[in-house]
JSON list of C-alpha atoms and ligand atoms in Angstrom, two decimals:
[
{"chain": "E", "resi": 1413, "resn": "MET", "atom": "CA", "xyz": [0.59, -0.22, -0.15]},
{"chain": "E", "resi": 1414, "resn": "ARG", "atom": "CA", "xyz": [1.34, 3.12, -1.21]},
{"chain": "E", "resi": 1415, "resn": "VAL", "atom": "CA", "xyz": [-0.81, 6.49, -0.37]},
{"chain": "E", "resi": 1416, "resn": "ALA", "atom": "CA", "xyz": [-0.28, 10.49, -0.87]},
{"chain": "E", "resi": 1417, "resn": "LEU", "atom": "CA", "xyz": [-1.49, 13.14, 1.80]},
{"chain": "E", "resi": 1418, "resn": "ALA", "atom": "CA", "xyz": [-0.69, 16.45, 0.74]},
{"chain": "E", "resi": 1419, "resn": "THR", "atom": "CA", "xyz": [-1.81, 19.16, 3.33]},
{"chain": "E", "resi": 1420, "resn": "ASP", "atom": "CA", "xyz": [-1.51, 23.37, 3.54]},
{"chain": "E", "resi": 1421, "resn": "PRO", "atom": "CA", "xyz": [-2.67, 25.34, 5.75]},
{"chain": "E", "resi": 1422, "resn": "GLY", "atom": "CA", "xyz": [-5.30, 28.44, 4.27]},
{"chain": "E", "resi": 1423, "resn": "THR", "atom": "CA", "xyz": [-4.41, 31.27, 6.55]},
{"chain": "E", "resi": 1424, "resn": "PRO", "atom": "CA", "xyz": [-0.27, 32.67, 7.98]},
{"chain": "E", "resi": 1425, "resn": "GLY", "atom": "CA", "xyz": [-0.80, 32.40, 11.63]},
{"chain": "E", "resi": 1426, "resn": "TRP", "atom": "CA", "xyz": [-3.79, 30.06, 12.12]},
{"chain": "E", "resi": 1427, "resn": "PRO", "atom": "CA", "xyz": [-3.60, 26.11, 12.85]},
{"chain": "E", "resi": 1428, "resn": "ASN", "atom": "CA", "xyz": [-4.50, 23.44, 10.05]},
{"chain": "E", "resi": 1429, "resn": "GLU", "atom": "CA", "xyz": [-7.17, 21.87, 11.69]},
{"chain": "E", "resi": 1430, "resn": "ASP", "atom": "CA", "xyz": [-7.48, 19.46, 8.73]},
{"chain": "E", "resi": 1431, "resn": "PHE", "atom": "CA", "xyz": [-6.72, 16.01, 9.56]},
{"chain": "E", "resi": 1432, "resn": "ALA", "atom": "CA", "xyz": [-4.99, 13.02, 7.52]},
{"chain": "E", "resi": 1433, "resn": "ALA", "atom": "CA", "xyz": [-3.98, 10.01, 8.27]},
{"chain": "E", "resi": 1434, "resn": "VAL", "atom": "CA", "xyz": [-3.34, 6.25, 7.18]},
{"chain": "E", "resi": 1435, "resn": "ALA", "atom": "CA", "xyz": [-3.28, 2.71, 8.08]},
{"chain": "E", "resi": 1436, "resn": "PRO", "atom": "CA", "xyz": [-2.92, -0.81, 6.76]},
{"chain": "E", "resi": 1437, "resn": "GLY", "atom": "CA", "xyz": [-6.20, -0.97, 4.36]},
{"chain": "E", "resi": 1438, "resn": "ALA", "atom": "CA", "xyz": [-7.96, 2.47, 5.77]},
{"chain": "E", "resi": 1439, "resn": "ALA", "atom": "CA", "xyz": [-7.45, 6.09, 5.34]},
{"chain": "E", "resi": 1440, "resn": "VAL", "atom": "CA", "xyz": [-9.67, 8.79, 7.40]},
{"chain": "E", "resi": 1441, "resn": "LEU", "atom": "CA", "xyz": [-9.50, 13.25, 6.55]},
{"chain": "E", "resi": 1442, "resn": "LEU", "atom": "CA", "xyz": [-11.58, 15.50, 8.66]},
{"chain": "E", "resi": 1443, "resn": "ASP", "atom": "CA", "xyz": [-11.42, 19.00, 8.75]},
{"chain": "E", "resi": 1444, "resn": "GLY", "atom": "CA", "xyz": [-12.25, 21.22, 11.65]},
{"chain": "E", "resi": 1445, "resn": "CYS", "atom": "CA", "xyz": [-14.96, 23.91, 11.05]},
{"chain": "E", "resi": 1446, "resn": "THR", "atom": "CA", "xyz": [-13.27, 27.11, 12.14]},
{"chain": "E", "resi": 1447, "resn": "THR", "atom": "CA", "xyz": [-14.66, 29.16, 14.58]},
{"chain": "E", "resi": 1448, "resn": "THR", "atom": "CA", "xyz": [-13.68, 32.58, 14.25]},
{"chain": "E", "resi": 1449, "resn": "PRO", "atom": "CA", "xyz": [-12.32, 34.38, 15.26]},
{"chain": "E", "resi": 1450, "resn": "HIS", "atom": "CA", "xyz": [-10.00, 32.37, 16.33]},
{"chain": "E", "resi": 1451, "resn": "GLY", "atom": "CA", "xyz": [-10.02, 30.97, 19.83]},
{"chain": "E", "resi": 1452, "resn": "ALA", "atom": "CA", "xyz": [-12.94, 33.38, 20.73]},
{"chain": "E", "resi": 1453, "resn": "GLY", "atom": "CA", "xyz": [-16.05, 31.11, 22.29]},
{"chain": "E", "resi": 1454, "resn": "THR", "atom": "CA", "xyz": [-15.79, 28.21, 21.50]},
{"chain": "E", "resi": 1455, "resn": "GLY", "atom": "CA", "xyz": [-16.39, 26.55, 25.59]},
{"chain": "E", "resi": 1456, "resn": "CYS", "atom": "CA", "xyz": [-13.56, 24.43, 24.56]},
{"chain": "E", "resi": 1457, "resn": "VAL", "atom": "CA", "xyz": [-9.93, 24.55, 25.90]},
{"chain": "E", "resi": 1458, "resn": "HIS", "atom": "CA", "xyz": [-8.84, 22.37, 23.32]},
{"chain": "E", "resi": 1459, "resn": "GLY", "atom": "CA", "xyz": [-9.48, 24.38, 20.68]},
{"chain": "E", "resi": 1460, "resn": "VAL", "atom": "CA", "xyz": [-10.51, 22.84, 16.44]},
{"chain": "E", "resi": 1461, "resn": "ALA", "atom": "CA", "xyz": [-7.58, 21.55, 15.53]},
{"chain": "E", "resi": 1462, "resn": "TRP", "atom": "CA", "xyz": [-7.49, 18.94, 18.47]},
{"chain": "E", "resi": 1463, "resn": "TYR", "atom": "CA", "xyz": [-10.45, 18.26, 18.41]},
{"chain": "E", "resi": 1464, "resn": "ALA", "atom": "CA", "xyz": [-10.25, 17.09, 14.56]},
{"chain": "E", "resi": 1465, "resn": "ARG", "atom": "CA", "xyz": [-7.20, 15.20, 15.33]},
{"chain": "E", "resi": 1466, "resn": "THR", "atom": "CA", "xyz": [-7.99, 13.10, 18.26]},
{"chain": "E", "resi": 1467, "resn": "LEU", "atom": "CA", "xyz": [-11.42, 12.41, 16.55]},
{"chain": "E", "resi": 1468, "resn": "GLY", "atom": "CA", "xyz": [-9.23, 11.38, 13.23]},
{"chain": "E", "resi": 1469, "resn": "THR", "atom": "CA", "xyz": [-7.49, 9.49, 15.58]},
{"chain": "E", "resi": 1470, "resn": "VAL", "atom": "CA", "xyz": [-9.77, 7.25, 17.25]},
{"chain": "E", "resi": 1471, "resn": "PHE", "atom": "CA", "xyz": [-11.74, 7.23, 14.17]},
{"chain": "E", "resi": 1472, "resn": "LEU", "atom": "CA", "xyz": [-8.94, 5.26, 11.65]},
{"chain": "E", "resi": 1473, "resn": "GLY", "atom": "CA", "xyz": [-7.92, 3.47, 15.78]},
{"chain": "E", "resi": 1474, "resn": "ALA", "atom": "CA", "xyz": [-11.74, 1.80, 15.53]},
{"chain": "E", "resi": 1475, "resn": "ILE", "atom": "CA", "xyz": [-12.47, 1.61, 12.00]},
{"chain": "E", "resi": 1476, "resn": "THR", "atom": "CA", "xyz": [-8.81, -1.08, 11.56]},
{"chain": "E", "resi": 1477, "resn": "ALA", "atom": "CA", "xyz": [-10.47, -2.91, 14.41]},
{"chain": "E", "resi": 1478, "resn": "ASP", "atom": "CA", "xyz": [-10.61, -6.73, 14.14]},
{"chain": "E", "resi": 1479, "resn": "PRO", "atom": "CA", "xyz": [-12.93, -7.86, 13.73]},
{"chain": "E", "resi": 1480, "resn": "PRO", "atom": "CA", "xyz": [-14.20, -4.90, 11.95]},
{"chain": "E", "resi": 1481, "resn": "VAL", "atom": "CA", "xyz": [-17.34, -3.04, 12.88]},
{"chain": "E", "resi": 1482, "resn": "PRO", "atom": "CA", "xyz": [-19.57, -0.58, 10.43]},
{"chain": "E", "resi": 1483, "resn": "LEU", "atom": "CA", "xyz": [-18.13, 2.77, 9.50]},
{"chain": "E", "resi": 1484, "resn": "ALA", "atom": "CA", "xyz": [-20.81, 4.97, 10.50]},
{"chain": "E", "resi": 1485, "resn": "ASP", "atom": "CA", "xyz": [-21.07, 2.82, 13.99]},
{"chain": "E", "resi": 1486, "resn": "ALA", "atom": "CA", "xyz": [-17.25, 3.59, 14.41]},
{"chain": "E", "resi": 1487, "resn": "LEU", "atom": "CA", "xyz": [-17.64, 6.93, 13.60]},
{"chain": "E", "resi": 1488, "resn": "ALA", "atom": "CA", "xyz": [-20.49, 6.79, 16.34]},
{"chain": "E", "resi": 1489, "resn": "GLY", "atom": "CA", "xyz": [-17.92, 5.29, 19.29]},
{"chain": "E", "resi": 1490, "resn": "ALA", "atom": "CA", "xyz": [-15.56, 8.20, 18.37]},
{"chain": "E", "resi": 1491, "resn": "ILE", "atom": "CA", "xyz": [-17.66, 11.01, 18.48]},
{"chain": "E", "resi": 1492, "resn": "GLY", "atom": "CA", "xyz": [-18.26, 9.74, 22.43]},
{"chain": "E", "resi": 1493, "resn": "GLU", "atom": "CA", "xyz": [-15.40, 9.19, 23.35]},
{"chain": "E", "resi": 1494, "resn": "VAL", "atom": "CA", "xyz": [-14.09, 12.15, 21.91]},
{"chain": "E", "resi": 1495, "resn": "ARG", "atom": "CA", "xyz": [-16.72, 13.27, 24.44]},
{"chain": "E", "resi": 1496, "resn": "SER", "atom": "CA", "xyz": [-15.78, 12.09, 27.16]},
{"chain": "E", "resi": 1497, "resn": "TYR", "atom": "CA", "xyz": [-12.07, 13.10, 26.73]},
{"chain": "E", "resi": 1498, "resn": "HIS", "atom": "CA", "xyz": [-13.44, 16.44, 27.00]},
{"chain": "E", "resi": 1499, "resn": "GLU", "atom": "CA", "xyz": [-17.06, 17.08, 28.51]},
{"chain": "E", "resi": 1500, "resn": "ALA", "atom": "CA", "xyz": [-15.58, 17.43, 32.01]},
{"chain": "E", "resi": 1501, "resn": "THR", "atom": "CA", "xyz": [-13.16, 20.43, 30.95]},
{"chain": "E", "resi": 1502, "resn": "CYS", "atom": "CA", "xyz": [-15.06, 22.50, 28.13]},
{"chain": "E", "resi": 1503, "resn": "ASP", "atom": "CA", "xyz": [-19.15, 23.70, 27.61]},
{"chain": "E", "resi": 1504, "resn": "LEU", "atom": "CA", "xyz": [-19.99, 21.04, 25.30]},
{"chain": "E", "resi": 1505, "resn": "ALA", "atom": "CA", "xyz": [-23.48, 23.13, 24.93]},
{"chain": "E", "resi": 1506, "resn": "SER", "atom": "CA", "xyz": [-21.61, 25.83, 23.43]},
{"chain": "E", "resi": 1507, "resn": "PRO", "atom": "CA", "xyz": [-23.36, 26.61, 19.55]},
{"chain": "E", "resi": 1508, "resn": "SER", "atom": "CA", "xyz": [-19.86, 26.39, 18.55]},
{"chain": "E", "resi": 1509, "resn": "THR", "atom": "CA", "xyz": [-18.02, 23.64, 20.14]},
{"chain": "E", "resi": 1510, "resn": "PRO", "atom": "CA", "xyz": [-15.62, 22.14, 18.05]},
{"chain": "E", "resi": 1511, "resn": "ALA", "atom": "CA", "xyz": [-16.49, 20.23, 15.17]},
{"chain": "E", "resi": 1512, "resn": "ALA", "atom": "CA", "xyz": [-15.52, 17.90, 11.84]},
{"chain": "E", "resi": 1513, "resn": "THR", "atom": "CA", "xyz": [-16.41, 17.17, 8.53]},
{"chain": "E", "resi": 1514, "resn": "VAL", "atom": "CA", "xyz": [-15.55, 13.33, 7.90]},
{"chain": "E", "resi": 1515, "resn": "THR", "atom": "CA", "xyz": [-15.04, 11.09, 4.95]},
{"chain": "E", "resi": 1516, "resn": "ALA", "atom": "CA", "xyz": [-12.96, 7.64, 5.20]},
{"chain": "E", "resi": 1517, "resn": "VAL", "atom": "CA", "xyz": [-12.32, 4.52, 3.57]},
{"chain": "E", "resi": 1518, "resn": "ARG", "atom": "CA", "xyz": [-12.14, 0.53, 4.55]},
{"chain": "E", "resi": 1519, "resn": "ALA", "atom": "CA", "xyz": [-10.78, -2.25, 1.86]},
{"chain": "E", "resi": 1520, "resn": "GLY", "atom": "CA", "xyz": [-13.46, -4.69, 2.67]},
{"chain": "E", "resi": 1521, "resn": "GLN", "atom": "CA", "xyz": [-14.51, -8.10, 1.88]},
{"chain": "E", "resi": 1522, "resn": "ALA", "atom": "CA", "xyz": [-17.21, -7.11, -0.97]},
{"chain": "E", "resi": 1523, "resn": "GLY", "atom": "CA", "xyz": [-15.14, -3.47, -2.34]},
{"chain": "E", "resi": 1524, "resn": "PHE", "atom": "CA", "xyz": [-13.82, -0.07, -0.76]},
{"chain": "E", "resi": 1525, "resn": "GLU", "atom": "CA", "xyz": [-16.12, 1.37, 2.14]},
{"chain": "E", "resi": 1526, "resn": "MET", "atom": "CA", "xyz": [-16.47, 4.73, 1.65]},
{"chain": "E", "resi": 1527, "resn": "LEU", "atom": "CA", "xyz": [-17.68, 7.01, 4.49]},
{"chain": "E", "resi": 1528, "resn": "ALA", "atom": "CA", "xyz": [-18.79, 11.11, 4.34]},
{"chain": "E", "resi": 1529, "resn": "LEU", "atom": "CA", "xyz": [-20.08, 13.04, 7.13]},
{"chain": "E", "resi": 1530, "resn": "SER", "atom": "CA", "xyz": [-20.79, 17.35, 6.03]},
{"chain": "E", "resi": 1531, "resn": "ASP", "atom": "CA", "xyz": [-18.88, 18.79, 2.55]},
{"chain": "E", "resi": 1532, "resn": "SER", "atom": "CA", "xyz": [-15.80, 16.96, 2.63]},
{"chain": "E", "resi": 1533, "resn": "SER", "atom": "CA", "xyz": [-15.54, 14.55, 0.32]},
{"chain": "E", "resi": 1534, "resn": "ILE", "atom": "CA", "xyz": [-14.44, 11.09, -0.92]},
{"chain": "E", "resi": 1535, "resn": "VAL", "atom": "CA", "xyz": [-13.94, 9.92, -4.67]},
{"chain": "E", "resi": 1536, "resn": "ALA", "atom": "CA", "xyz": [-12.98, 6.52, -6.65]},
{"chain": "E", "resi": 1537, "resn": "ASP", "atom": "CA", "xyz": [-10.94, 6.91, -9.47]},
{"chain": "E", "resi": 1538, "resn": "TYR", "atom": "CA", "xyz": [-12.12, 5.13, -12.71]},
{"chain": "E", "resi": 1539, "resn": "GLY", "atom": "CA", "xyz": [-9.91, 6.07, -15.32]},
{"chain": "E", "resi": 1540, "resn": "GLU", "atom": "CA", "xyz": [-11.01, 8.10, -18.35]},
{"chain": "E", "resi": 1541, "resn": "ASP", "atom": "CA", "xyz": [-13.31, 6.42, -19.27]},
{"chain": "E", "resi": 1542, "resn": "ARG", "atom": "CA", "xyz": [-15.53, 6.22, -16.79]},
{"chain": "E", "resi": 1543, "resn": "ASP", "atom": "CA", "xyz": [-17.03, 9.16, -14.31]},
{"chain": "E", "resi": 1544, "resn": "PRO", "atom": "CA", "xyz": [-15.44, 9.39, -10.83]},
{"chain": "E", "resi": 1545, "resn": "VAL", "atom": "CA", "xyz": [-18.00, 8.07, -7.76]},
{"chain": "E", "resi": 1546, "resn": "VAL", "atom": "CA", "xyz": [-17.89, 10.84, -5.90]},
{"chain": "E", "resi": 1547, "resn": "LEU", "atom": "CA", "xyz": [-19.20, 10.85, -2.46]},
{"chain": "E", "resi": 1548, "resn": "THR", "atom": "CA", "xyz": [-20.40, 13.62, -0.22]},
{"chain": "E", "resi": 1549, "resn": "ASP", "atom": "CA", "xyz": [-23.22, 14.38, 2.88]},
{"chain": "E", "resi": 1550, "resn": "PRO", "atom": "CA", "xyz": [-25.24, 16.83, 3.44]},
{"chain": "E", "resi": 1551, "resn": "HIS", "atom": "CA", "xyz": [-25.94, 16.90, 6.92]},
{"chain": "E", "resi": 1552, "resn": "ARG", "atom": "CA", "xyz": [-24.39, 18.90, 9.68]},
{"chain": "E", "resi": 1553, "resn": "ALA", "atom": "CA", "xyz": [-20.50, 18.49, 10.62]},
{"chain": "E", "resi": 1554, "resn": "ALA", "atom": "CA", "xyz": [-19.70, 15.24, 13.95]},
{"chain": "E", "resi": 1555, "resn": "SER", "atom": "CA", "xyz": [-19.15, 17.23, 16.92]},
{"chain": "E", "resi": 1556, "resn": "THR", "atom": "CA", "xyz": [-20.64, 15.96, 20.46]},
{"chain": "E", "resi": 1557, "resn": "ASP", "atom": "CA", "xyz": [-23.57, 14.12, 19.27]},
{"chain": "E", "resi": 1558, "resn": "PRO", "atom": "CA", "xyz": [-23.07, 9.93, 18.04]},
{"chain": "E", "resi": 1559, "resn": "ASN", "atom": "CA", "xyz": [-25.77, 10.46, 16.24]},
{"chain": "E", "resi": 1560, "resn": "ALA", "atom": "CA", "xyz": [-24.62, 12.63, 14.10]},
{"chain": "E", "resi": 1561, "resn": "ALA", "atom": "CA", "xyz": [-23.08, 9.51, 12.26]},
{"chain": "E", "resi": 1562, "resn": "ARG", "atom": "CA", "xyz": [-25.93, 7.34, 11.63]},
{"chain": "E", "resi": 1563, "resn": "GLN", "atom": "CA", "xyz": [-26.83, 10.52, 9.07]},
{"chain": "E", "resi": 1564, "resn": "ALA", "atom": "CA", "xyz": [-23.17, 9.26, 6.81]},
{"chain": "E", "resi": 1565, "resn": "SER", "atom": "CA", "xyz": [-23.77, 9.15, 3.43]},
{"chain": "E", "resi": 1566, "resn": "THR", "atom": "CA", "xyz": [-21.70, 5.61, 2.60]},
{"chain": "E", "resi": 1567, "resn": "THR", "atom": "CA", "xyz": [-21.65, 3.35, -0.01]},
{"chain": "E", "resi": 1568, "resn": "VAL", "atom": "CA", "xyz": [-19.46, 0.30, -1.29]},
{"chain": "E", "resi": 1569, "resn": "VAL", "atom": "CA", "xyz": [-17.61, 0.90, -4.77]},
{"chain": "E", "resi": 1570, "resn": "PRO", "atom": "CA", "xyz": [-16.39, -2.20, -6.16]},
{"chain": "E", "resi": 1571, "resn": "PRO", "atom": "CA", "xyz": [-12.46, -2.83, -7.34]},
{"chain": "E", "resi": 1572, "resn": "ASP", "atom": "CA", "xyz": [-12.92, -4.03, -10.68]},
{"chain": "E", "resi": 1573, "resn": "GLY", "atom": "CA", "xyz": [-10.83, -1.25, -12.91]},
{"chain": "E", "resi": 1574, "resn": "LEU", "atom": "CA", "xyz": [-10.47, 1.56, -10.03]},
{"chain": "E", "resi": 1575, "resn": "ARG", "atom": "CA", "xyz": [-7.21, 2.98, -10.37]},
{"chain": "E", "resi": 1576, "resn": "GLY", "atom": "CA", "xyz": [-7.04, 4.76, -7.57]},
{"chain": "E", "resi": 1577, "resn": "ILE", "atom": "CA", "xyz": [-9.33, 6.89, -4.31]},
{"chain": "E", "resi": 1578, "resn": "ALA", "atom": "CA", "xyz": [-8.89, 10.75, -3.29]},
{"chain": "E", "resi": 1579, "resn": "LEU", "atom": "CA", "xyz": [-9.87, 11.82, 0.02]},
{"chain": "E", "resi": 1580, "resn": "LEU", "atom": "CA", "xyz": [-10.70, 15.70, -0.04]},
{"chain": "E", "resi": 1581, "resn": "SER", "atom": "CA", "xyz": [-10.79, 18.26, 2.36]},
{"chain": "E", "resi": 1582, "resn": "ASP", "atom": "CA", "xyz": [-13.35, 20.83, 0.96]},
{"chain": "E", "resi": 1583, "resn": "GLY", "atom": "CA", "xyz": [-10.25, 23.87, 1.19]},
{"chain": "E", "resi": 1584, "resn": "ALA", "atom": "CA", "xyz": [-8.98, 21.76, -1.70]},
{"chain": "E", "resi": 1585, "resn": "THR", "atom": "CA", "xyz": [-12.40, 20.70, -4.15]},
{"chain": "E", "resi": 1586, "resn": "ARG", "atom": "CA", "xyz": [-12.84, 24.50, -3.72]},
{"chain": "E", "resi": 1587, "resn": "ILE", "atom": "CA", "xyz": [-11.38, 24.33, -7.83]},
{"chain": "E", "resi": 1588, "resn": "THR", "atom": "CA", "xyz": [-14.75, 22.83, -8.35]},
{"chain": "E", "resi": 1589, "resn": "GLU", "atom": "CA", "xyz": [-16.97, 23.45, -6.31]},
{"chain": "E", "resi": 1590, "resn": "VAL", "atom": "CA", "xyz": [-16.64, 26.85, -6.04]},
{"chain": "E", "resi": 1591, "resn": "TYR", "atom": "CA", "xyz": [-14.77, 27.70, -8.71]},
{"chain": "E", "resi": 1592, "resn": "ARG", "atom": "CA", "xyz": [-15.79, 25.51, -11.29]},
{"chain": "E", "resi": 1593, "resn": "LEU", "atom": "CA", "xyz": [-12.09, 25.55, -13.19]},
{"chain": "E", "resi": 1594, "resn": "ILE", "atom": "CA", "xyz": [-12.36, 22.20, -13.50]},
{"chain": "E", "resi": 1595, "resn": "GLY", "atom": "CA", "xyz": [-15.25, 18.94, -13.14]},
{"chain": "E", "resi": 1596, "resn": "TRP", "atom": "CA", "xyz": [-14.97, 16.13, -11.02]},
{"chain": "E", "resi": 1597, "resn": "PRO", "atom": "CA", "xyz": [-13.38, 13.72, -13.58]},
{"chain": "E", "resi": 1598, "resn": "ASP", "atom": "CA", "xyz": [-10.49, 16.28, -14.65]},
{"chain": "E", "resi": 1599, "resn": "LEU", "atom": "CA", "xyz": [-10.56, 17.32, -10.84]},
{"chain": "E", "resi": 1600, "resn": "VAL", "atom": "CA", "xyz": [-9.37, 13.34, -10.39]},
{"chain": "E", "resi": 1601, "resn": "ALA", "atom": "CA", "xyz": [-7.08, 13.18, -13.23]},
{"chain": "E", "resi": 1602, "resn": "VAL", "atom": "CA", "xyz": [-5.08, 15.63, -11.37]},
{"chain": "E", "resi": 1603, "resn": "ILE", "atom": "CA", "xyz": [-4.39, 14.32, -8.42]},
{"chain": "E", "resi": 1604, "resn": "ARG", "atom": "CA", "xyz": [-4.22, 11.01, -10.32]},
{"chain": "E", "resi": 1605, "resn": "GLU", "atom": "CA", "xyz": [-1.10, 11.93, -12.22]},
{"chain": "E", "resi": 1606, "resn": "GLN", "atom": "CA", "xyz": [0.43, 15.27, -10.26]},
{"chain": "E", "resi": 1607, "resn": "GLY", "atom": "CA", "xyz": [-0.04, 14.22, -6.84]},
{"chain": "E", "resi": 1608, "resn": "PRO", "atom": "CA", "xyz": [-2.32, 15.83, -4.27]},
{"chain": "E", "resi": 1609, "resn": "ALA", "atom": "CA", "xyz": [-0.39, 18.21, -4.06]},
{"chain": "E", "resi": 1610, "resn": "GLY", "atom": "CA", "xyz": [0.09, 19.38, -7.54]},
{"chain": "E", "resi": 1611, "resn": "LEU", "atom": "CA", "xyz": [-4.08, 19.82, -6.96]},
{"chain": "E", "resi": 1612, "resn": "ILE", "atom": "CA", "xyz": [-3.89, 21.92, -4.01]},
{"chain": "E", "resi": 1613, "resn": "ARG", "atom": "CA", "xyz": [-1.25, 24.27, -6.25]},
{"chain": "E", "resi": 1614, "resn": "ARG", "atom": "CA", "xyz": [-3.78, 24.30, -8.42]},
{"chain": "E", "resi": 1615, "resn": "VAL", "atom": "CA", "xyz": [-5.84, 25.57, -6.46]},
{"chain": "E", "resi": 1616, "resn": "ARG", "atom": "CA", "xyz": [-3.42, 27.74, -4.79]},
{"chain": "E", "resi": 1617, "resn": "ALA", "atom": "CA", "xyz": [-2.39, 29.69, -7.99]},
{"chain": "E", "resi": 1618, "resn": "ALA", "atom": "CA", "xyz": [-6.16, 30.53, -8.64]},
{"chain": "E", "resi": 1619, "resn": "GLU", "atom": "CA", "xyz": [-7.02, 31.64, -5.42]},
{"chain": "E", "resi": 1620, "resn": "ASP", "atom": "CA", "xyz": [-3.46, 33.57, -5.81]},
{"chain": "E", "resi": 1621, "resn": "SER", "atom": "CA", "xyz": [-5.38, 35.36, -9.35]},
{"chain": "E", "resi": 1622, "resn": "ASP", "atom": "CA", "xyz": [-8.15, 36.50, -7.53]},
{"chain": "E", "resi": 1623, "resn": "PRO", "atom": "CA", "xyz": [-7.13, 37.62, -4.03]},
{"chain": "E", "resi": 1624, "resn": "ASP", "atom": "CA", "xyz": [-9.71, 40.34, -3.95]},
{"chain": "E", "resi": 1625, "resn": "GLY", "atom": "CA", "xyz": [-12.29, 37.71, -4.11]},
{"chain": "E", "resi": 1626, "resn": "ALA", "atom": "CA", "xyz": [-13.65, 39.81, -7.12]},
{"chain": "E", "resi": 1627, "resn": "ARG", "atom": "CA", "xyz": [-13.96, 36.75, -9.18]},
{"chain": "E", "resi": 1628, "resn": "TRP", "atom": "CA", "xyz": [-14.80, 34.43, -6.42]},
{"chain": "E", "resi": 1629, "resn": "PRO", "atom": "CA", "xyz": [-16.16, 36.46, -3.47]},
{"chain": "E", "resi": 1630, "resn": "ARG", "atom": "CA", "xyz": [-15.74, 33.87, -0.53]},
{"chain": "E", "resi": 1631, "resn": "PHE", "atom": "CA", "xyz": [-16.11, 34.49, 3.29]},
{"chain": "E", "resi": 1632, "resn": "LYS", "atom": "CA", "xyz": [-11.82, 32.57, 3.46]},
{"chain": "E", "resi": 1633, "resn": "THR", "atom": "CA", "xyz": [-8.97, 33.95, 0.14]},
{"chain": "E", "resi": 1634, "resn": "ARG", "atom": "CA", "xyz": [-7.84, 30.63, 1.24]},
{"chain": "E", "resi": 1635, "resn": "ASP", "atom": "CA", "xyz": [-8.67, 27.41, 2.90]},
{"chain": "E", "resi": 1636, "resn": "ASP", "atom": "CA", "xyz": [-7.07, 24.80, 4.61]},
{"chain": "E", "resi": 1637, "resn": "ALA", "atom": "CA", "xyz": [-6.28, 22.46, 2.07]},
{"chain": "E", "resi": 1638, "resn": "THR", "atom": "CA", "xyz": [-5.93, 18.61, 2.28]},
{"chain": "E", "resi": 1639, "resn": "ALA", "atom": "CA", "xyz": [-5.95, 15.30, 0.24]},
{"chain": "E", "resi": 1640, "resn": "ILE", "atom": "CA", "xyz": [-4.82, 12.16, 0.08]},
{"chain": "E", "resi": 1641, "resn": "TYR", "atom": "CA", "xyz": [-4.53, 9.85, -2.86]},
{"chain": "E", "resi": 1642, "resn": "TRP", "atom": "CA", "xyz": [-4.60, 6.09, -2.61]},
{"chain": "E", "resi": 1643, "resn": "PRO", "atom": "CA", "xyz": [-3.47, 4.52, -5.98]},
{"chain": "E", "resi": 1644, "resn": "HIS", "atom": "CA", "xyz": [-4.43, 1.18, -7.18]},
{"chain": "E", "resi": 1645, "resn": "PRO", "atom": "CA", "xyz": [-6.07, 0.38, -3.95]},
{"chain": "E", "resi": 1646, "resn": "ALA", "atom": "CA", "xyz": [-7.28, -3.35, -4.61]},
{"chain": "E", "resi": 1647, "resn": "ASP", "atom": "CA", "xyz": [-3.13, -4.39, -5.25]},
{"chain": "E", "resi": 1648, "resn": "GLY", "atom": "CA", "xyz": [-2.13, -6.37, -2.02]},
{"chain": "E", "resi": 1649, "resn": "SER", "atom": "CA", "xyz": [-4.62, -4.41, 0.30]},
{"chain": "E", "resi": 1650, "resn": "ARG", "atom": "CA", "xyz": [-6.64, -7.00, 1.71]},
{"chain": "L", "resi": 313, "resn": "LIG", "atom": "ZN1", "xyz": [-12.22, 20.41, 25.00]}
]
């Protein structure tokens, strides 16, 4: 298993609130929901970057357990566990309590299991001749309620013809979803041929061409951008 990962913080002096990690046969990518101004009024002494990092590591551990549990069950358990880590010290009833979008992939018996909660994306790349399978999700991000995991979008994609799987924070998919410079098939081709860092370079080049948001009005000029690409996942992963 060989995986490429790139991440680039969006704002100088602000922590990168994306988190990505890989284990044999599985990967997760989380995007902590930014609070503004940084550190203000979340009721949490740990912060959004801690939340995304901690949920991501607990979740990755849960989805690589033996015997395997369904991805959504693993996410519900991880949300509950992270809640227990800070419910004694933090005001988890605050409406600004830390939250994070979640994506995950795992090699399973029937194919590659994918999960998305809230607006990060996970994409199965079947090459030039077939549209990619894009999984994203309209629900609220993971925060303190384990039941949020029940709303996650999940699917299983077949290994036949699979060229790769990409996990992407919304800072990386802006080139398609916000700037509309390229469609999903071309985004997938960029990450396949130039890697996650190549995709993020394209995103940053677009943003640098519009520093004042005249062409693409946006809240943050640049967002944290993170991408994982797992090429040929069916080779040797099961
Ligand atoms: Zn906390």
